[in-house]
Coordinates of C-alpha atoms and ligand atoms in Angstrom, one line a residue:
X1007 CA 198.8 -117.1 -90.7
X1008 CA 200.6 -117.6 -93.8
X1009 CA 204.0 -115.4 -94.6
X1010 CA 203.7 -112.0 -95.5
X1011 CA 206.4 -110.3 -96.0
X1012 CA 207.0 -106.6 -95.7
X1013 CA 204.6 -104.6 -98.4
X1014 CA 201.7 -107.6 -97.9
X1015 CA 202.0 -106.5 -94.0
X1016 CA 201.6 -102.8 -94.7
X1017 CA 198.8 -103.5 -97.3
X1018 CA 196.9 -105.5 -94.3
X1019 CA 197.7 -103.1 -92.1
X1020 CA 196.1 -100.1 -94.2
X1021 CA 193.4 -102.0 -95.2
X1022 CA 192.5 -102.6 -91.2
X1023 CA 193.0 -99.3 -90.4
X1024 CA 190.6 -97.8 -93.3
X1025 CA 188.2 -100.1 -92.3
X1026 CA 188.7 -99.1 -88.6
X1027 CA 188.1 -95.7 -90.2
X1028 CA 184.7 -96.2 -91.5
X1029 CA 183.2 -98.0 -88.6
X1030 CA 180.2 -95.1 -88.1
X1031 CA 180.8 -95.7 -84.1
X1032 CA 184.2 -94.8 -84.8
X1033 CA 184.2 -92.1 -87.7
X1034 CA 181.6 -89.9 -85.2
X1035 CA 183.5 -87.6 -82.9
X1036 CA 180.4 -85.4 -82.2
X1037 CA 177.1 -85.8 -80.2
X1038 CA 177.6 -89.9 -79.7
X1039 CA 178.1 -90.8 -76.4
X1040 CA 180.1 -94.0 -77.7
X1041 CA 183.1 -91.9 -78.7
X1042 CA 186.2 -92.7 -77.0
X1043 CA 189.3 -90.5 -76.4
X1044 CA 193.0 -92.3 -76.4
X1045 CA 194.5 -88.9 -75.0
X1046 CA 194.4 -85.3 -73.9
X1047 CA 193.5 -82.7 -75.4
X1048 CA 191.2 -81.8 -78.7
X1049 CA 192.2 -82.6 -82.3
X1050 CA 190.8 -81.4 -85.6
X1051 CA 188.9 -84.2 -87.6
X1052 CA 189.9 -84.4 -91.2
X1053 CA 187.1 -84.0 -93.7
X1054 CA 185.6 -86.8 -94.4
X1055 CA 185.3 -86.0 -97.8
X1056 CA 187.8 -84.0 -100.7
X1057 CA 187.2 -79.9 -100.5
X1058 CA 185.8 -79.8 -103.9
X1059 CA 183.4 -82.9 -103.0
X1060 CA 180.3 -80.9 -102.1
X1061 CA 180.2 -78.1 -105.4
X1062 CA 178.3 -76.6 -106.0
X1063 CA 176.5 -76.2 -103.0
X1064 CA 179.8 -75.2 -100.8
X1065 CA 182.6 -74.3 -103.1
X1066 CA 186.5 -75.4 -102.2
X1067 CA 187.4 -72.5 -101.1
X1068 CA 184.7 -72.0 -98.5
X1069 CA 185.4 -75.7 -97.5
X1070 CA 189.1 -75.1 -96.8
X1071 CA 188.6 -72.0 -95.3
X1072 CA 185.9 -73.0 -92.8
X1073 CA 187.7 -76.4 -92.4
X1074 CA 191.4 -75.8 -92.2
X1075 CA 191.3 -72.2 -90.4
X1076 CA 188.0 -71.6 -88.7
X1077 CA 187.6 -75.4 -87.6
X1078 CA 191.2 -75.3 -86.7
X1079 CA 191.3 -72.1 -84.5
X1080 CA 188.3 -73.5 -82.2
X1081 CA 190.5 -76.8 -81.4
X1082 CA 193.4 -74.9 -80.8
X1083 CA 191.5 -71.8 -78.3
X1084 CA 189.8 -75.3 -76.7
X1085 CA 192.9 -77.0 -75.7
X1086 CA 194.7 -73.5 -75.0
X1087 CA 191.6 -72.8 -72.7
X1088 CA 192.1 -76.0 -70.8
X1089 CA 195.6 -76.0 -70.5
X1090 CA 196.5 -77.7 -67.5
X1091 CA 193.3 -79.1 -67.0
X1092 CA 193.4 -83.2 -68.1
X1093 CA 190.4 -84.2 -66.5
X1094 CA 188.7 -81.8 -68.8
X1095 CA 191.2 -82.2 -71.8
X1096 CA 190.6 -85.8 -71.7
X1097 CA 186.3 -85.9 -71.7
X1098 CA 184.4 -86.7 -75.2
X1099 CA 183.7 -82.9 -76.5
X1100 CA 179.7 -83.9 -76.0
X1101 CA 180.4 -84.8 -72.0
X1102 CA 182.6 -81.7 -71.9
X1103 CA 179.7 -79.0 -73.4
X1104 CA 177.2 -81.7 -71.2
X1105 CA 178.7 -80.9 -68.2
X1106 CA 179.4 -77.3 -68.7
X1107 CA 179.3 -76.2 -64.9
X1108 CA 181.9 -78.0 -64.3
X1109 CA 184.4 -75.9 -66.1
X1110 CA 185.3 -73.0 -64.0
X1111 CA 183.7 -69.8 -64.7
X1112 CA 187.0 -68.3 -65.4
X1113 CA 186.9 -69.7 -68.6
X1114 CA 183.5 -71.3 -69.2
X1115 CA 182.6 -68.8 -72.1
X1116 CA 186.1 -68.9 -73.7
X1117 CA 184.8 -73.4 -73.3
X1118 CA 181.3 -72.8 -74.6
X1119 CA 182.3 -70.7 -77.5
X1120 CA 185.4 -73.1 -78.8
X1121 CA 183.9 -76.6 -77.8
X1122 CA 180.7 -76.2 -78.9
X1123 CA 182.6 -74.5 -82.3
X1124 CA 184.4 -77.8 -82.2
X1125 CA 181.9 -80.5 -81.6
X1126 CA 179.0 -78.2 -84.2
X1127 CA 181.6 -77.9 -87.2
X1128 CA 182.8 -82.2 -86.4
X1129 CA 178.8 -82.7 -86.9
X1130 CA 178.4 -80.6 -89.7
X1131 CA 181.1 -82.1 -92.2
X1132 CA 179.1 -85.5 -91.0
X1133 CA 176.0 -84.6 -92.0
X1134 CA 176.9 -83.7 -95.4
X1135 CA 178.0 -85.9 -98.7
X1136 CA 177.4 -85.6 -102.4
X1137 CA 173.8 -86.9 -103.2
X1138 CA 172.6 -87.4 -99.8
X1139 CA 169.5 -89.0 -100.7
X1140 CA 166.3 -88.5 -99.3
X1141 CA 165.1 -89.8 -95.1
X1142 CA 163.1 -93.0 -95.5
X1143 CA 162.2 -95.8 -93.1
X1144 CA 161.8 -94.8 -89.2
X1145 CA 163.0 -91.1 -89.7
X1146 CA 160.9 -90.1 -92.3
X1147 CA 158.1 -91.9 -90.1
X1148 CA 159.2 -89.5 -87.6
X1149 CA 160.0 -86.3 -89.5
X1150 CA 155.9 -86.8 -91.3
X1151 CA 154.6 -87.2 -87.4
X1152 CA 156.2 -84.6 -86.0
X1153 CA 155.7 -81.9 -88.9
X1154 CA 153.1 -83.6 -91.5
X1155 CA 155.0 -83.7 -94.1
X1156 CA 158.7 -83.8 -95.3
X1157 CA 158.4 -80.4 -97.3
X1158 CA 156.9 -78.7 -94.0
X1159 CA 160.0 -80.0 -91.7
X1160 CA 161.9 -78.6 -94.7
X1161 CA 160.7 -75.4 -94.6
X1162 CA 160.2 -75.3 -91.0
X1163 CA 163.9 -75.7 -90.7
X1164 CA 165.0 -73.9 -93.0
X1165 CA 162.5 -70.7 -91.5
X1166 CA 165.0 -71.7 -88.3
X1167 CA 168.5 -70.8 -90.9
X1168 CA 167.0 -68.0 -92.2
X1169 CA 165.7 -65.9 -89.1
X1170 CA 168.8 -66.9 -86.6
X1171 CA 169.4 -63.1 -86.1
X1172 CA 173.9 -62.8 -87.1
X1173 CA 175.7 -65.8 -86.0
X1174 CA 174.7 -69.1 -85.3
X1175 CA 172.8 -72.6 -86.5
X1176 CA 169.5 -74.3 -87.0
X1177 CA 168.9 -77.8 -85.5
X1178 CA 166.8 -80.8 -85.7
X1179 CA 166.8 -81.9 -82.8
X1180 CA 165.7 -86.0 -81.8
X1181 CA 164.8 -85.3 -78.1
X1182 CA 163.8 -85.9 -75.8
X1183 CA 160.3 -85.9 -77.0
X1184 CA 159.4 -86.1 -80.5
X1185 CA 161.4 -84.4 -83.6
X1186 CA 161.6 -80.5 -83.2
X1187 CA 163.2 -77.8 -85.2
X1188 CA 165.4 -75.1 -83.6
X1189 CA 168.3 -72.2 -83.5
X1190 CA 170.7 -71.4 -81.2
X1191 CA 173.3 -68.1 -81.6
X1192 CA 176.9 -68.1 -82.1
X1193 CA 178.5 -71.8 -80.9
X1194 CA 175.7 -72.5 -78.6
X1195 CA 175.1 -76.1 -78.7
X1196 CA 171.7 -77.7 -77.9
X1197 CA 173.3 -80.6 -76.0
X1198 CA 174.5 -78.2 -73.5
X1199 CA 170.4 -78.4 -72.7
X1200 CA 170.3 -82.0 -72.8
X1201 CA 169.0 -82.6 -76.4
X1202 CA 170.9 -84.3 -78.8
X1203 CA 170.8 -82.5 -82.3
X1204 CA 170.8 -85.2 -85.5
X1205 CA 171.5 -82.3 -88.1
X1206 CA 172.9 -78.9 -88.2
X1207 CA 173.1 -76.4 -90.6
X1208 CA 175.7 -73.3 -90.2
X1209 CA 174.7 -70.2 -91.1
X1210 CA 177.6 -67.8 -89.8
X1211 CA 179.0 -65.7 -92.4
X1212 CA 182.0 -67.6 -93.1
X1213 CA 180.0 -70.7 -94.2
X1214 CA 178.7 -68.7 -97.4
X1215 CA 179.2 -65.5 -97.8
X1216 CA 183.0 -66.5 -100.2
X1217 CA 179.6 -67.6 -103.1
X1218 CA 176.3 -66.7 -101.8
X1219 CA 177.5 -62.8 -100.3
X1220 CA 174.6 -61.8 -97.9
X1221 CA 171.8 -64.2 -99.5
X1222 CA 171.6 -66.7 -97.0
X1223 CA 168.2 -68.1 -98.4
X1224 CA 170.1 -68.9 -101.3
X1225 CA 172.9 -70.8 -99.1
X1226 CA 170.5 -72.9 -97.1
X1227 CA 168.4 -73.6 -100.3
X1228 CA 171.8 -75.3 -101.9
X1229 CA 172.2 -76.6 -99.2
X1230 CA 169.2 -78.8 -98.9
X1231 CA 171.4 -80.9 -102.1
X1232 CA 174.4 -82.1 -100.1
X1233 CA 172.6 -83.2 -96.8
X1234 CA 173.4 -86.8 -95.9
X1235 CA 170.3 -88.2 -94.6
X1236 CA 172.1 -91.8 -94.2
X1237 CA 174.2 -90.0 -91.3
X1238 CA 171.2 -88.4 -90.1
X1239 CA 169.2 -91.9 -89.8
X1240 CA 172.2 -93.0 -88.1
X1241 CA 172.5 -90.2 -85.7
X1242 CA 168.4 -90.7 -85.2
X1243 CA 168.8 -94.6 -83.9
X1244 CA 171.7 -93.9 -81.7
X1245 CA 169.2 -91.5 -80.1
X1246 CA 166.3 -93.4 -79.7
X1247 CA 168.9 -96.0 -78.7
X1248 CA 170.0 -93.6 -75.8
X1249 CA 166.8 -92.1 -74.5
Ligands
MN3_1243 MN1 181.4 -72.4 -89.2

């Protein structure tokens, strides 16, 4: 290795790191079974992304809201919730909400509600960028068998936004079995049933009401623009990878 001296090293060293960063094994901390924890406890993932990056779909305000203070609060009631508890501190967030009964009842709620807010918001930046494209190859294979058509998974799932009664989030879900559409109230996560979701969409309040007010159709319609179906395809060969 030739000589570096100190501002080459710290250059190298950055440029290592970002790449470390972007490594898509890496970069998920949600619903991949590959993640690994160095240490205890639950920490809030930055946004992948700048606040503003997603307008007008999700305006910056919402974005550092729902980010910085709603993300926030469920990591910190999650690790409050498990003080004293490494064992648990230290699983993945997926083998934590997997293996839910082994939290004690105590707190399992306070658990369900905070880690499943935790690993369903780490998705959900994920899943979004700026011009997200369009599924192609194996998914949209998938997506036109198991609903005929893009447009009708479209609408199914967006049907499943709409109609979540308060609270909660629609899913597409990769399996087992073929593709399927669903909801699930408040944080409920569908892993905690043994599927592994590949997209969510949240439709609490405090993802749209700061622009769209009470017209949530109009939020999940936006919404459609910033989904990124390159993290989606991932997300859908890791799971046929795993099944
Ligand atoms: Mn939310």
């Amino acid at each position: 290795m030739p000589h570096l001296n100190r501002r080459q090293l710290l250059k190298a060293a950055g440029a290592s790191a970002a790449a470390l960063a972007l490594t898509p094994l890496m970069r998920r901390t949600a619903f991949a079974a590959e993640e690994k924890k160095a240490a205890a406890g639950f920490t809030l993932p930055p946004l992948p992304y700048a606040y503003d990056a997603l307008q007008p779909s999700i305006i910056e305000r919402i974005m550092k809201l729902h980010h910085d203070t709603h993300h926030a609060a469920y990591v910190k009631n999650l690790n409050t919730a498990l003080e004293g508890q490494d064992d648990l501190l230290k699983m993945p967030i997926d083998e934590l909400l997997k293996n839910i009964d082994k939290v004690p009842e105590k707190i399992r709620q306070t658990v369900i509600n905070n880690g499943g807010g935790h690993a369903n918001h780490t998705m959900f930046w994920q899943v979004m960028a700026k011009d997200g494209g369009k599924p192609n190859g194996a998914l949209a294979r998938a997506i036109d068998q198991a609903f005929g058509s893009f447009d009708k998974f479209q609408a199914a799932f967006s049907q499943a936004a709409i109609t979540r009664f308060g609270s909660g989030w629609a899913w597409l879900i990769a399996g087992p079995g073929k593709l399927e559409v669903m909801s699930s109230p408040n944080q409920d996560t569908p892993v905690m049933e043994g599927k592994t979701p590949i997209l969510g969409l949240d439709v609490w309040e405090h993802a749209y009401y700061l622009k769209y007010k009470n017209l949530r159709p109009a939020y999940v319609a936006a919404w459609w623009n910033v989904v990124s179906w390159k993290d989606v395809a991932e997300r859908y060969a890791l799971a046929r990878k795993g099944s």
